PDB file of C-alpha atoms in Angstrom:
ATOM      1  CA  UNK F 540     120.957 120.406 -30.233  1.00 40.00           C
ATOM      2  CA  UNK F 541     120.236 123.787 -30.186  1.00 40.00           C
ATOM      3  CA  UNK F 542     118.607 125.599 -33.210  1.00 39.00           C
ATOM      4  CA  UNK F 543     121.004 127.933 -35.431  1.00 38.00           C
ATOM      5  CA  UNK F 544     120.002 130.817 -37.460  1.00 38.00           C
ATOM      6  CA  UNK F 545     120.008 130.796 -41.232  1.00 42.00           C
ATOM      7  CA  UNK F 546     121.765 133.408 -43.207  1.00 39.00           C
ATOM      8  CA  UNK F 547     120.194 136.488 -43.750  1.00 38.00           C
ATOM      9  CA  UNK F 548     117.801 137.515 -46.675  1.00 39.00           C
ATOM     10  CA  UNK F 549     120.007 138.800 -48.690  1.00 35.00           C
ATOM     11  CA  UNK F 550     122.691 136.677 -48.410  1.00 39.00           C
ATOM     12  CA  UNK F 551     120.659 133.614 -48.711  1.00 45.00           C
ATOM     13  CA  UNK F 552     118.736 135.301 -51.867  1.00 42.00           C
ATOM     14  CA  UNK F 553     122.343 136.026 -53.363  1.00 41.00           C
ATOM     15  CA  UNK F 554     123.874 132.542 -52.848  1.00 45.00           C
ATOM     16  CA  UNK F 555     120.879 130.765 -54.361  1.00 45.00           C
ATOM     17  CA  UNK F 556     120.499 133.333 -57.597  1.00 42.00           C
ATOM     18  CA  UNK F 557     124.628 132.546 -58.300  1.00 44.00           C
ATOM     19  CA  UNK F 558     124.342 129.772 -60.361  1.00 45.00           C
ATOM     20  CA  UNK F 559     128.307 129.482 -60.758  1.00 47.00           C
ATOM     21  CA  UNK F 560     131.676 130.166 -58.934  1.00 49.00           C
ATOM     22  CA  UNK F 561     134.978 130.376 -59.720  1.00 50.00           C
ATOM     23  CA  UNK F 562     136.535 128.228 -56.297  1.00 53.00           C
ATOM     24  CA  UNK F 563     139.661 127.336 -55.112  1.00 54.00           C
ATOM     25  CA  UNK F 564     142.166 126.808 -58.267  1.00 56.00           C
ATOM     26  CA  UNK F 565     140.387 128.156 -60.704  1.00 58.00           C
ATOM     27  CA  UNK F 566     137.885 124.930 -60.434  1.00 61.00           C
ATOM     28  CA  UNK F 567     134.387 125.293 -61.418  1.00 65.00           C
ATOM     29  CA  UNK F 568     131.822 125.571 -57.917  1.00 70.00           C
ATOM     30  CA  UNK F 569     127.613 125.498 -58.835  1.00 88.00           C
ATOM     31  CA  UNK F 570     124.756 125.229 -56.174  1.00 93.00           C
ATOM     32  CA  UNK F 571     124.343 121.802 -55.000  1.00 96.00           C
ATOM     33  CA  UNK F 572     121.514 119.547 -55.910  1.00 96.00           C
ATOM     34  CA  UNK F 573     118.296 119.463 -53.710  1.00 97.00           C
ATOM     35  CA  UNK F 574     118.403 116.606 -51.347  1.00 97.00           C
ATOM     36  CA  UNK F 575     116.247 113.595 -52.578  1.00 98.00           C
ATOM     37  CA  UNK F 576     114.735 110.821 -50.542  1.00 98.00           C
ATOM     38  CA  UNK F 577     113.693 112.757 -47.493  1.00 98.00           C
ATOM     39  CA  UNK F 578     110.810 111.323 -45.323  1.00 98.00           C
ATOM     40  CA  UNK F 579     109.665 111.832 -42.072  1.00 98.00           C
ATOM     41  CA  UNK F 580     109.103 108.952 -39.752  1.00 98.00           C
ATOM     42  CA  UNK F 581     106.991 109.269 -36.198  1.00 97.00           C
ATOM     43  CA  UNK F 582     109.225 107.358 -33.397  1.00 95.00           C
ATOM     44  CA  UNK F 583     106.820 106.837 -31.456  1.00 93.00           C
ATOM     45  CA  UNK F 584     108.459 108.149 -28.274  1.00 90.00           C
ATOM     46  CA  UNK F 585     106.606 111.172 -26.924  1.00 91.00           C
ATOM     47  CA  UNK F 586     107.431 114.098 -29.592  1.00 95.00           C
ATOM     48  CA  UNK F 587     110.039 112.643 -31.607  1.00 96.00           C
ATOM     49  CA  UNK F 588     110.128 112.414 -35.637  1.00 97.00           C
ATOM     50  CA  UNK F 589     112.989 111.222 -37.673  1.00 98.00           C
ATOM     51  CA  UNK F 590     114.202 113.502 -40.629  1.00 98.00           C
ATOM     52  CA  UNK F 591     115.923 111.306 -43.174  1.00 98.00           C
ATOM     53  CA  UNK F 592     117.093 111.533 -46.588  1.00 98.00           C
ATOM     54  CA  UNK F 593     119.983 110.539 -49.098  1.00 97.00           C
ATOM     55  CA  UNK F 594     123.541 112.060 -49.163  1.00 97.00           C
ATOM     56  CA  UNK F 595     124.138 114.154 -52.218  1.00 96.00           C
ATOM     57  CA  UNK F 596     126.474 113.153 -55.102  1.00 95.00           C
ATOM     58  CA  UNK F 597     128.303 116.206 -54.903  1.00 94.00           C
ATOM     59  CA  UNK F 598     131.884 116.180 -52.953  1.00 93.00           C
ATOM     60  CA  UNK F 599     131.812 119.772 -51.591  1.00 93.00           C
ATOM     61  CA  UNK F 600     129.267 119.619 -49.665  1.00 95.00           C
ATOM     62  CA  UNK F 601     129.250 121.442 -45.986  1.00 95.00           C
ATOM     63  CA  UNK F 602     126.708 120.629 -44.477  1.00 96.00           C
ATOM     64  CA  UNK F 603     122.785 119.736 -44.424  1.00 96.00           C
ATOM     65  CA  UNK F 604     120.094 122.139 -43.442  1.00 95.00           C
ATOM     66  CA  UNK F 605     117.147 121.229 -42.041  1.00 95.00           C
ATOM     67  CA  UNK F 606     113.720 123.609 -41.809  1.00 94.00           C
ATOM     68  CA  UNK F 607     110.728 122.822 -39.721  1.00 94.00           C
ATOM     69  CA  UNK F 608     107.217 124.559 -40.448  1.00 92.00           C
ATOM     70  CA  UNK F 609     103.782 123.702 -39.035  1.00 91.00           C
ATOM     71  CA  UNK F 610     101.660 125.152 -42.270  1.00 91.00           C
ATOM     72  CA  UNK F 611     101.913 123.325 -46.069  1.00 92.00           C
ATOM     73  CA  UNK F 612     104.202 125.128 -48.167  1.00 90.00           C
ATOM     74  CA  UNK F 613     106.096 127.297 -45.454  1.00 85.00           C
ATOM     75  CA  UNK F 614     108.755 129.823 -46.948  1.00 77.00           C
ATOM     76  CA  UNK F 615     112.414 129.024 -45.220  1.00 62.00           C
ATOM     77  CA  UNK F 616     113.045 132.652 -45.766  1.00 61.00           C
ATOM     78  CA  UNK F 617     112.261 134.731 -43.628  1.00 58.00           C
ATOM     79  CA  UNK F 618     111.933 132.231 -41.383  1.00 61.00           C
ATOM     80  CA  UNK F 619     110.412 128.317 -40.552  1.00 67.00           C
ATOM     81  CA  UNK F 620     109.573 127.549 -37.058  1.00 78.00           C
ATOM     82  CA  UNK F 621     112.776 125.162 -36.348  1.00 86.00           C
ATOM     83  CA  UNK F 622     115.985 125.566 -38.425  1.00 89.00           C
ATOM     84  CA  UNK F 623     118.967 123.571 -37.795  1.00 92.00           C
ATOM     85  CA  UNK F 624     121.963 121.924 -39.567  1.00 93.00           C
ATOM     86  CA  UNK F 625     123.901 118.886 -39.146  1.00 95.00           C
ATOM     87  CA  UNK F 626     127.016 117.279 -40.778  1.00 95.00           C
ATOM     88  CA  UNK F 627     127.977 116.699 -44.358  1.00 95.00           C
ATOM     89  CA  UNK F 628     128.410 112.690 -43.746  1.00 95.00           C
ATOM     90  CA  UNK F 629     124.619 112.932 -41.795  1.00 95.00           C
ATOM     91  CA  UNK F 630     121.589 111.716 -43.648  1.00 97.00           C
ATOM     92  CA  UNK F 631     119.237 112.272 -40.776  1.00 97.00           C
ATOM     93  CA  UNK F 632     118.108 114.606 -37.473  1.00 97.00           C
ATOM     94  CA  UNK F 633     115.885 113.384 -34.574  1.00 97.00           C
ATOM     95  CA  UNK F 634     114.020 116.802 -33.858  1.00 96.00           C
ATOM     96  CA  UNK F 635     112.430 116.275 -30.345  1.00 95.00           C
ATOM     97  CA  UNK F 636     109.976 118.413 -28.490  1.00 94.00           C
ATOM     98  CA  UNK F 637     107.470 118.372 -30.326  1.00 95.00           C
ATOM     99  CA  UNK F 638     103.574 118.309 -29.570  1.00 95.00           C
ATOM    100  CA  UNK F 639     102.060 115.097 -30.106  1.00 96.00           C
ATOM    101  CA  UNK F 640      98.898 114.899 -32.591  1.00 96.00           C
ATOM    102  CA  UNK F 641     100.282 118.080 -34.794  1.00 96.00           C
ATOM    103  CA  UNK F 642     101.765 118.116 -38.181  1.00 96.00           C
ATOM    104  CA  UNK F 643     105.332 119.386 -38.784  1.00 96.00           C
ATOM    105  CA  UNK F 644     106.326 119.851 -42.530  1.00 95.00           C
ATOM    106  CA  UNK F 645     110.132 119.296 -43.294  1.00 96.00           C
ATOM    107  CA  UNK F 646     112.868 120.871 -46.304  1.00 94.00           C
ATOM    108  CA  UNK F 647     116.227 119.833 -46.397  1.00 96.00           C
ATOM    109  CA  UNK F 648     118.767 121.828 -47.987  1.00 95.00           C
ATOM    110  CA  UNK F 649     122.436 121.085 -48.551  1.00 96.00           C
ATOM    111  CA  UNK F 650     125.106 123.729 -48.649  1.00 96.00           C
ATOM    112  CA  UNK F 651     128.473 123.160 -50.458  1.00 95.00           C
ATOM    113  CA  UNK F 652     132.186 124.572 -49.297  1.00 92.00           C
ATOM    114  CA  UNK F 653     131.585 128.040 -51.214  1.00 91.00           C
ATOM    115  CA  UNK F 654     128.268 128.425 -48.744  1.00 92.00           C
ATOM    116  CA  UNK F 655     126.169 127.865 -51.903  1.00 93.00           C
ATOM    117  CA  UNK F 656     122.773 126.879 -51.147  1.00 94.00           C
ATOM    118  CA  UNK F 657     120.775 124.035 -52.529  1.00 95.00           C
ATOM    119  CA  UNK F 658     117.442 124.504 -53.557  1.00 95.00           C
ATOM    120  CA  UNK F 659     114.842 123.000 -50.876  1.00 94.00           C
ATOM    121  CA  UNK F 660     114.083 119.212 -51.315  1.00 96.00           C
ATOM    122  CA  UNK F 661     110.682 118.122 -51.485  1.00 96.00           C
ATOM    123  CA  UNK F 662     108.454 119.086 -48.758  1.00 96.00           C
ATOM    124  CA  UNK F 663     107.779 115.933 -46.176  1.00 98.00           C
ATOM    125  CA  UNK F 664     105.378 116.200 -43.115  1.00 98.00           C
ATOM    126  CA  UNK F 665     104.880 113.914 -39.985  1.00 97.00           C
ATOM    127  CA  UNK F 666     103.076 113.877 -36.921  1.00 97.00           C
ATOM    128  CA  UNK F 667     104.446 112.271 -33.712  1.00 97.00           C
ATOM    129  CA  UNK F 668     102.596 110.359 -31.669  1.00 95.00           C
ATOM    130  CA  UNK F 669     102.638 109.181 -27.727  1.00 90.00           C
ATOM    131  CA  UNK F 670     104.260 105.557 -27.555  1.00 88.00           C
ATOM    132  CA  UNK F 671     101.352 103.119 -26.309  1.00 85.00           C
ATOM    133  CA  UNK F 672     100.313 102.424 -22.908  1.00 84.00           C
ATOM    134  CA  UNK F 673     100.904  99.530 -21.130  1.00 84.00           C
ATOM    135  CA  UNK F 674      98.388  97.009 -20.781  1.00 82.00           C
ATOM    136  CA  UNK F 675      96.876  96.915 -17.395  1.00 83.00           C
ATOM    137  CA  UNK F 676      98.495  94.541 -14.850  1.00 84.00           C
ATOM    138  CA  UNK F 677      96.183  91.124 -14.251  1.00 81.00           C
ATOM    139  CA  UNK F 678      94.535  90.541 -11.400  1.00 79.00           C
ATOM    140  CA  UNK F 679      95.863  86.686 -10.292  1.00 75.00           C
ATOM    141  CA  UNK F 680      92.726  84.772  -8.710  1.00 69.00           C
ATOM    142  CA  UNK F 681      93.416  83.514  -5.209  1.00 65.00           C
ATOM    143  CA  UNK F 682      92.409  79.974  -4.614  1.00 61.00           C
TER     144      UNK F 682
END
């Protein structure tokens, strides 16, 4: 899956400082919830670590946004190392490629129908290790 570009500074600074919309039919639209529940789970296969977290409560919801950094604390605007997004019915992302032994910290966002933004969810890290090798094949004794 190749990575996709966030929305631009301003628009991202915009969406997140609206705190209500008027949507479709007059109805009420507010920025979603942060995700809850994320963690970050080494697969053990070469470079591999499994985002996870819980589906909002919300019904509007887009999508799921998913930022990668490799310091604590990294600012999703003006850019992490590794954005992407998945599906609104997704509650994880396999993000492969990665070097084995470092530490990759994770925020998932969620963005509604009105392209609202969520405020980050609470920053996960995970390092991804090599799966381990196999033992050495016995030598049979010859009688």
């Amino acid at each position: 899956m190749a990575p996709v570009k966030r929305m631009g500074n301003f628009l991202a600074g915009a969406l997140l400082l609206l705190p209500l919309l008027i949507g479709p039919a007059g109805a009420v639209v507010s920025t979603p919830t942060a995700p809850t529940g994320v963690t970050v789970k080494d697969l053990v296969a070469n470079g591999q670590l499994k985002i996870s977290w819980t589906l909002n409560t919300e019904t509007d919801i887009l999508f799921y946004g998913i930022d990668c950094g490799t310091v604590p604390n990294f600012e999703p605007v003006p850019g992490p190392a590794f954005s992407t997004s998945v599906s609104s019915s997704t509650t994880f992302f396999i993000h492969s490629g990665l070097i084995n032994g470092n530490t990759y910290y994770y925020h998932v966002h969620a963005c509604n129908t009105m392209f609202m933004i969520s405020p980050a969810s609470v920053e996960r890290k995970g390092v991804p290790t090599a799966p381990p090798l196999p033992a050495p094949p016995q030598v049979l004794g010859i009688t």
